[in-house]
XYZ file of C-alpha atoms in Angstrom:
448
model
C 4.077 25.025 14.404
C 3.895 23.094 11.182
C 7.184 24.677 9.736
C 8.917 23.792 13.006
C 7.941 20.149 12.903
C 8.732 19.919 9.236
C 12.182 21.396 10.023
C 12.693 18.666 12.596
C 11.623 16.070 10.164
C 14.088 17.446 7.573
C 16.907 16.268 9.913
C 15.652 12.719 9.422
C 15.613 13.076 5.706
C 19.050 11.378 5.388
C 20.612 10.081 2.124
C 19.695 6.688 3.410
C 16.043 7.617 3.757
C 16.001 9.223 0.346
C 17.734 6.361 -1.270
C 15.366 3.793 0.150
C 12.380 5.912 -0.840
C 13.614 6.040 -4.451
C 14.294 2.319 -4.340
C 10.776 1.805 -2.914
C 9.155 3.734 -5.764
C 11.259 1.676 -8.267
C 10.266 -1.707 -6.625
C 6.659 -0.542 -6.330
C 6.313 0.243 -10.006
C 7.679 -3.173 -10.960
C 5.448 -5.120 -8.652
C 2.486 -3.008 -9.449
C 3.024 -3.598 -13.292
C 2.860 -7.399 -12.685
C -0.754 -8.530 -12.928
C -1.997 -10.147 -9.727
C 0.473 -8.573 -7.365
C 0.261 -4.826 -6.424
C 1.270 -2.475 -3.658
C 0.157 -4.670 -0.694
C 2.243 -7.578 -1.938
C 5.204 -5.278 -2.434
C 4.900 -3.853 1.041
C 4.630 -7.314 2.646
C 7.686 -8.705 0.647
C 9.867 -5.747 1.735
C 8.695 -5.501 5.372
C 11.372 -7.736 6.789
C 14.059 -5.513 5.124
C 12.287 -2.128 6.086
C 12.122 -2.805 9.780
C 15.898 -3.022 9.931
C 16.155 0.553 8.926
C 15.889 3.747 10.840
C 12.098 4.822 11.238
C 11.827 7.488 8.546
C 13.861 5.526 6.016
C 11.750 2.354 6.749
C 8.442 4.202 6.403
C 9.713 6.103 3.343
C 10.628 2.724 1.739
C 7.245 1.133 2.411
C 5.126 4.273 1.625
C 7.098 4.593 -1.665
C 6.192 1.004 -2.539
C 2.477 1.999 -1.828
C 2.904 5.089 -4.142
C 4.776 3.196 -6.923
C 2.645 0.155 -6.682
C -0.627 2.279 -6.959
C 0.664 3.624 -10.240
C 2.384 0.573 -11.766
C -0.793 -1.135 -12.590
C -1.390 1.504 -15.288
C 1.549 0.130 -17.269
C 0.008 -3.330 -17.889
C -3.414 -1.785 -18.240
C -2.185 0.293 -21.144
C 0.235 -2.342 -22.781
C -1.793 -5.632 -22.075
C -5.285 -4.427 -21.424
C -4.940 -6.167 -17.968
C -4.773 -3.854 -14.965
C -1.838 -4.774 -12.784
C -3.940 -3.959 -9.812
C -7.631 -3.134 -9.316
C -6.622 0.543 -8.738
C -5.880 0.833 -12.426
C -8.986 -0.835 -13.653
C -10.638 2.385 -14.688
C -7.442 3.447 -16.594
C -8.407 0.592 -19.141
C -11.327 2.761 -20.479
C -9.022 5.366 -22.259
C -5.414 4.092 -21.665
C -5.835 0.879 -23.631
C -7.569 2.594 -26.575
C -4.720 5.215 -26.702
C -2.224 2.240 -27.039
C -4.286 0.674 -29.736
C -4.056 3.972 -31.666
C -0.287 4.031 -31.359
C -0.204 6.360 -28.361
C 0.936 3.963 -25.713
C 3.969 6.200 -24.720
C 1.598 9.139 -24.219
C -0.902 7.052 -22.237
C 1.841 5.743 -19.811
C 3.485 9.248 -19.564
C 0.186 10.762 -18.621
C -0.555 7.904 -16.086
C 2.804 8.372 -14.341
C 2.586 12.247 -14.433
C -0.960 12.364 -13.199
C -0.241 9.859 -10.396
C 2.831 11.909 -9.250
C 0.938 15.275 -9.247
C -2.125 13.701 -7.700
C -0.126 12.032 -4.976
C 1.440 15.490 -4.166
C -1.979 17.045 -3.883
C -2.985 14.127 -1.642
C 0.172 14.951 0.478
C -1.142 18.440 1.126
C -4.226 16.964 2.609
C -2.055 14.719 4.662
C 0.139 17.457 6.130
C -2.758 19.839 6.948
C -5.412 17.486 8.188
C -3.483 14.772 9.931
C -2.061 17.075 12.722
C -5.448 18.644 13.225
C -7.106 15.367 13.598
C -4.366 14.132 15.983
C -4.768 17.403 18.010
C -8.339 16.662 18.697
C -7.629 13.030 19.546
C -4.692 14.049 21.882
C -7.316 15.165 24.438
C -8.736 11.729 24.671
C -8.801 9.820 28.003
C -8.635 5.997 28.429
C -12.389 5.670 27.579
C -11.855 7.580 24.291
C -8.824 5.556 23.659
C -10.835 2.313 24.183
C -13.459 3.660 21.815
C -10.602 4.516 19.331
C -9.166 0.908 19.524
C -12.668 -0.466 19.025
C -13.136 1.826 16.078
C -10.008 0.358 14.698
C -11.623 -2.975 15.003
C -14.655 -1.649 13.103
C -12.236 -1.056 10.102
C -12.729 -4.890 9.811
C -16.259 -4.101 8.578
C -14.985 -1.847 5.733
C -12.102 -4.021 4.569
C -14.183 -7.254 4.532
C -14.755 -8.441 1.071
C -17.800 -10.531 0.601
C -19.465 -11.885 3.743
C -19.320 -9.522 6.705
C -19.800 -12.396 9.087
C -16.606 -14.087 7.648
C -14.792 -10.889 7.952
C -15.644 -10.632 11.603
C -14.664 -14.293 12.164
C -11.342 -13.556 10.483
C -10.795 -10.525 12.747
C -11.672 -12.700 15.778
C -8.990 -15.171 14.740
C -6.508 -12.258 14.688
C -7.424 -11.303 18.154
C -6.990 -14.775 19.325
C -3.641 -15.215 17.733
C -2.523 -11.921 19.445
C -3.308 -13.340 22.881
C -0.321 -15.771 22.497
C 2.692 -14.779 24.436
C 3.484 -13.140 27.637
C 0.753 -10.952 29.267
C 2.159 -7.455 29.680
C 0.467 -6.749 33.024
C 0.654 -10.123 34.800
C 3.796 -11.404 33.006
C 2.045 -14.710 32.912
C 2.451 -16.947 29.871
C -0.603 -17.452 27.622
C -0.843 -20.347 25.220
C 2.926 -20.816 24.870
C 2.814 -24.530 25.815
C 6.378 -24.270 27.158
C 7.789 -23.143 23.794
C 10.294 -20.306 24.557
C 9.765 -19.163 20.765
C 6.252 -18.199 21.726
C 7.118 -16.034 24.673
C 6.701 -12.858 22.591
C 4.016 -14.278 20.495
C 4.111 -14.721 16.715
C 6.191 -12.276 14.718
C 3.875 -9.791 12.830
C 6.030 -9.961 9.815
C 5.803 -13.875 9.706
C 1.992 -13.514 10.053
C 1.670 -10.957 7.231
C 4.019 -12.524 4.748
C 2.575 -16.005 5.311
C -1.017 -15.010 5.140
C -0.840 -12.946 1.930
C 2.135 -14.073 -0.173
C 1.776 -17.942 -0.007
C -1.975 -18.070 -0.943
C -1.381 -15.520 -3.744
C 1.375 -17.623 -5.267
C -0.749 -20.717 -5.063
C -3.633 -18.850 -7.010
C -1.071 -17.799 -9.713
C 0.062 -21.462 -10.001
C -3.503 -22.810 -10.282
C -4.286 -20.154 -12.998
C -1.688 -21.834 -15.154
C 0.416 -20.295 -18.036
C 3.497 -20.691 -16.108
C 5.728 -20.785 -19.209
C 3.737 -18.278 -21.319
C 5.714 -15.031 -22.342
C 3.301 -12.061 -23.162
C 4.215 -10.211 -26.318
C 4.781 -6.558 -25.494
C 6.237 -3.821 -27.708
C 8.964 -1.545 -26.204
C 7.856 1.921 -25.147
C 9.682 5.141 -24.208
C 7.173 7.766 -22.902
C 9.522 10.833 -22.195
C 8.173 13.875 -20.348
C 5.594 14.845 -23.087
C 3.050 13.093 -20.781
C 3.757 15.701 -18.104
C 2.765 18.549 -20.467
C -0.334 16.607 -21.514
C -1.381 16.133 -17.988
C -0.902 19.710 -16.998
C -3.068 20.773 -20.031
C -5.880 18.930 -18.087
C -5.112 20.911 -14.893
C -8.792 21.349 -13.877
C -9.477 17.671 -14.255
C -6.260 16.957 -12.316
C -7.239 19.190 -9.275
C -10.763 17.976 -9.133
C -9.911 14.255 -9.465
C -7.076 14.609 -6.845
C -9.635 16.173 -4.425
C -11.988 13.351 -5.036
C -9.190 10.815 -4.381
C -8.056 12.485 -1.248
C -11.643 12.555 0.053
C -12.201 8.930 -0.465
C -8.802 8.214 0.964
C -9.662 9.697 4.307
C -12.811 7.590 4.562
C -11.792 4.233 5.878
C -12.656 1.454 3.399
C -13.387 3.610 0.433
C -9.996 3.175 -1.261
C -8.457 3.955 -4.580
C -10.673 1.738 -6.715
C -13.956 3.657 -5.827
C -12.204 7.071 -5.984
C -10.677 6.309 -9.594
C -14.110 5.226 -10.913
C -15.872 8.171 -9.333
C -13.330 10.651 -10.659
C -13.735 9.078 -14.166
C -17.468 9.402 -13.971
C -17.352 12.985 -12.854
C -14.762 13.854 -15.634
C -16.771 12.252 -18.298
C -19.996 13.844 -17.175
C -18.454 17.365 -17.154
C -16.371 16.918 -20.349
C -17.919 17.908 -23.752
C -19.732 15.043 -25.550
C -17.040 15.037 -28.365
C -14.198 14.637 -25.801
C -13.957 10.962 -26.792
C -14.073 9.371 -23.310
C -13.891 5.610 -23.640
C -12.162 5.978 -27.012
C -8.654 7.220 -25.843
C -9.249 10.543 -24.083
C -6.223 11.949 -22.250
C -8.537 13.276 -19.564
C -9.839 9.858 -18.709
C -6.333 8.633 -17.770
C -5.655 11.856 -15.896
C -8.811 11.570 -13.866
C -8.280 7.761 -12.829
C -4.553 7.890 -12.136
C -4.526 11.147 -10.268
C -7.500 10.042 -8.055
C -6.176 6.650 -7.098
C -2.695 7.967 -6.153
C -4.029 10.957 -4.206
C -6.036 8.394 -2.180
C -2.734 7.224 -0.707
C -2.211 10.598 1.027
C -5.762 10.631 2.312
C -5.513 7.106 3.515
C -2.492 8.019 5.781
C -4.500 10.770 7.636
C -6.612 8.393 9.725
C -3.867 5.792 9.874
C -1.294 8.064 11.396
C -3.553 10.453 13.382
C -5.965 7.779 14.826
C -4.310 4.436 14.227
C -7.328 3.470 12.154
C -6.331 1.767 8.831
C -8.215 2.619 5.714
C -7.286 -0.481 3.774
C -5.055 -3.586 4.045
C -1.995 -1.684 2.804
C -2.263 0.989 5.447
C -2.944 -1.709 8.022
C 0.393 -3.284 7.257
C 1.970 0.193 7.387
C 0.593 0.635 10.874
C 2.021 -2.718 11.821
C 5.354 -1.604 10.585
C 5.294 1.514 12.762
C 4.457 -0.777 15.783
C 7.369 -2.978 15.051
C 9.590 0.046 14.777
C 8.464 1.090 18.277
C 5.966 3.876 17.444
C 2.292 3.573 18.266
C 0.193 5.248 15.562
C -2.377 7.787 16.943
C -2.388 11.170 18.495
C 0.500 10.364 20.860
C 2.710 9.725 17.837
C 2.198 13.450 16.943
C 2.956 14.628 20.545
C 5.908 12.337 21.309
C 7.565 11.944 17.912
C 6.743 14.936 15.849
C 10.064 14.730 14.055
C 9.242 11.202 12.893
C 5.804 12.175 11.634
C 7.231 15.186 9.791
C 9.856 12.969 8.267
C 7.142 10.618 7.100
C 5.312 13.506 5.535
C 8.486 14.591 3.669
C 9.430 11.128 2.363
C 5.903 10.769 1.125
C 6.286 13.986 -0.959
C 9.778 12.841 -2.145
C 8.249 9.449 -3.204
C 5.900 11.276 -5.584
C 8.734 13.366 -7.012
C 10.738 10.114 -7.460
C 7.745 8.522 -9.025
C 7.614 11.206 -11.726
C 11.395 10.920 -12.627
C 11.967 7.174 -12.153
C 8.571 6.240 -13.700
C 9.312 8.149 -16.865
C 12.970 7.306 -17.134
C 12.573 3.576 -16.452
C 9.407 2.760 -18.177
C 11.094 0.589 -20.825
C 12.321 -1.666 -17.883
C 8.830 -1.892 -16.411
C 7.393 -2.848 -19.791
C 10.085 -5.412 -20.231
C 9.201 -6.993 -16.784
C 5.728 -7.800 -18.258
C 7.400 -10.339 -20.389
C 8.700 -12.431 -17.384
C 7.274 -15.955 -17.196
C 5.559 -16.985 -13.974
C 7.841 -19.967 -13.883
C 10.648 -17.560 -12.952
C 8.710 -15.114 -10.927
C 6.915 -17.277 -8.341
C 9.912 -19.200 -7.143
C 11.689 -15.847 -6.722
C 8.938 -14.321 -4.641
C 8.716 -17.442 -2.403
C 12.465 -17.406 -1.911
C 12.183 -13.645 -0.923
C 9.493 -14.598 1.584
C 11.730 -17.298 3.263
C 14.831 -15.233 3.325
C 13.093 -12.083 4.496
C 11.416 -13.841 7.353
C 14.531 -15.758 8.412
C 16.603 -12.553 8.413
C 14.412 -10.891 11.105
C 15.832 -12.860 13.932
C 17.901 -15.601 12.157
C 15.020 -17.884 13.387
C 13.931 -21.006 11.618
C 10.859 -20.834 13.922
C 9.757 -17.598 12.207
C 10.116 -19.353 8.850
C 7.940 -22.261 10.117
C 5.391 -19.817 11.477
C 5.412 -17.921 8.119
C 4.623 -21.227 6.189
C 2.032 -22.119 8.877
C 0.138 -18.848 8.412
C 0.527 -19.425 4.730
C -1.397 -22.663 5.210
C -3.999 -20.799 7.312
C -4.266 -18.179 4.586
C -4.965 -20.867 1.946
C -7.709 -22.395 4.092
C -9.325 -19.073 4.904
C -9.047 -17.815 1.278
C -10.509 -21.075 -0.065
C -13.449 -20.664 2.455
C -14.024 -17.058 1.386
C -12.712 -15.572 4.552
C -10.939 -12.130 3.867
C -7.312 -11.946 5.241
C -6.996 -8.259 5.964
C -9.356 -8.319 8.940
C -7.111 -10.937 10.644
C -4.145 -8.584 10.419
C -6.303 -5.684 11.761
C -7.416 -7.909 14.582
C -3.789 -8.640 15.598
C -2.741 -5.057 15.292
C -5.551 -3.543 17.301
C -5.180 -6.068 20.094
C -2.043 -4.123 20.922
C -3.994 -0.931 21.448
C -6.662 -2.788 23.563
C -4.154 -4.563 25.681
C -2.469 -1.235 26.511
C -5.516 0.233 28.137
């Protein structure tokens, strides 16, 4: 059955889908390399563009940003000693010492190669486990679906940072926001206050972009250093890093398995998997392996683990509609906007789309290897950009992307309003991801 569905998905692997997947990897690497941003911000910024594409091209674009962004943080970790994302924090242990010893090119080459190979191994977990999980779930009746939707809400617990109570309150705000609009059963209007712009409720893209992008830019402004230009030496890694990575093949397989395992567990994520893989690799390695002083195996362990987590994360997201983290929650939201409901019925009703998503995921990791190695000098150059140029550009993308959805100034206003809400919630220590999960899962609950 699997070869048949993959064959059906192959038909959706158009030049447009492949092109946007490669573009997604390129953009993900850039935004992952910039400290403070990361794959979630990349997915959010490109969401308005993605949902105008055919489904496989759209998901390939967004998943590729997830893949590239998960790896891009290693570039700044090696070159600046500042991980672009928390996913690359453990890469500092050996990647930065390698750079200080004059081996920055090797460190970045290993990081990109291990990320790509680890991502492919995570893809095997996705292909073989997601259909089986969906097959079990396809026998569910309405009570089981209700339990599944409630399980999705429980994801709020695992993505809540800090206070659980505040996470639950944030999720409740999301559920309340989702009640605005036309009731699908009674066709009655709820909390629209006579405003025709609210008949369909708030646009999910406006919610996500406003909640995450606006507060993040405010934080960057408050941190200062808007006109500072970091000093970074040019680097050209080449494909020597691939050979160095393959030389650590046992470490690569073990760390990828660890990353995939943690990816399947909602809430575990790439940060935990990369630190766990590093700890295991260091424990198993000989004492003279030099872990913490620039060991190649340390970079292999952390980068293969955090990128294989992406494949694992997509298993419960696609098969059950249960997001494992904030990025996969936004990916589920993108599928909903495209007209596909994540869960077992997605595998029954649209196996070609599911297979297409599997294939673009694999292609994104191949593209990561090629584009990552070839374009590293550009990603290193991006590290020199001043915040004074970067922040206005991102804010402009937010406004243009939201307006382009429906040529609606109301959506732009809503995006800014949710930005203000995000600033208030973030200042109060309320996590934002649970709010998005609350909005998304309300769709599943409302459909029962």
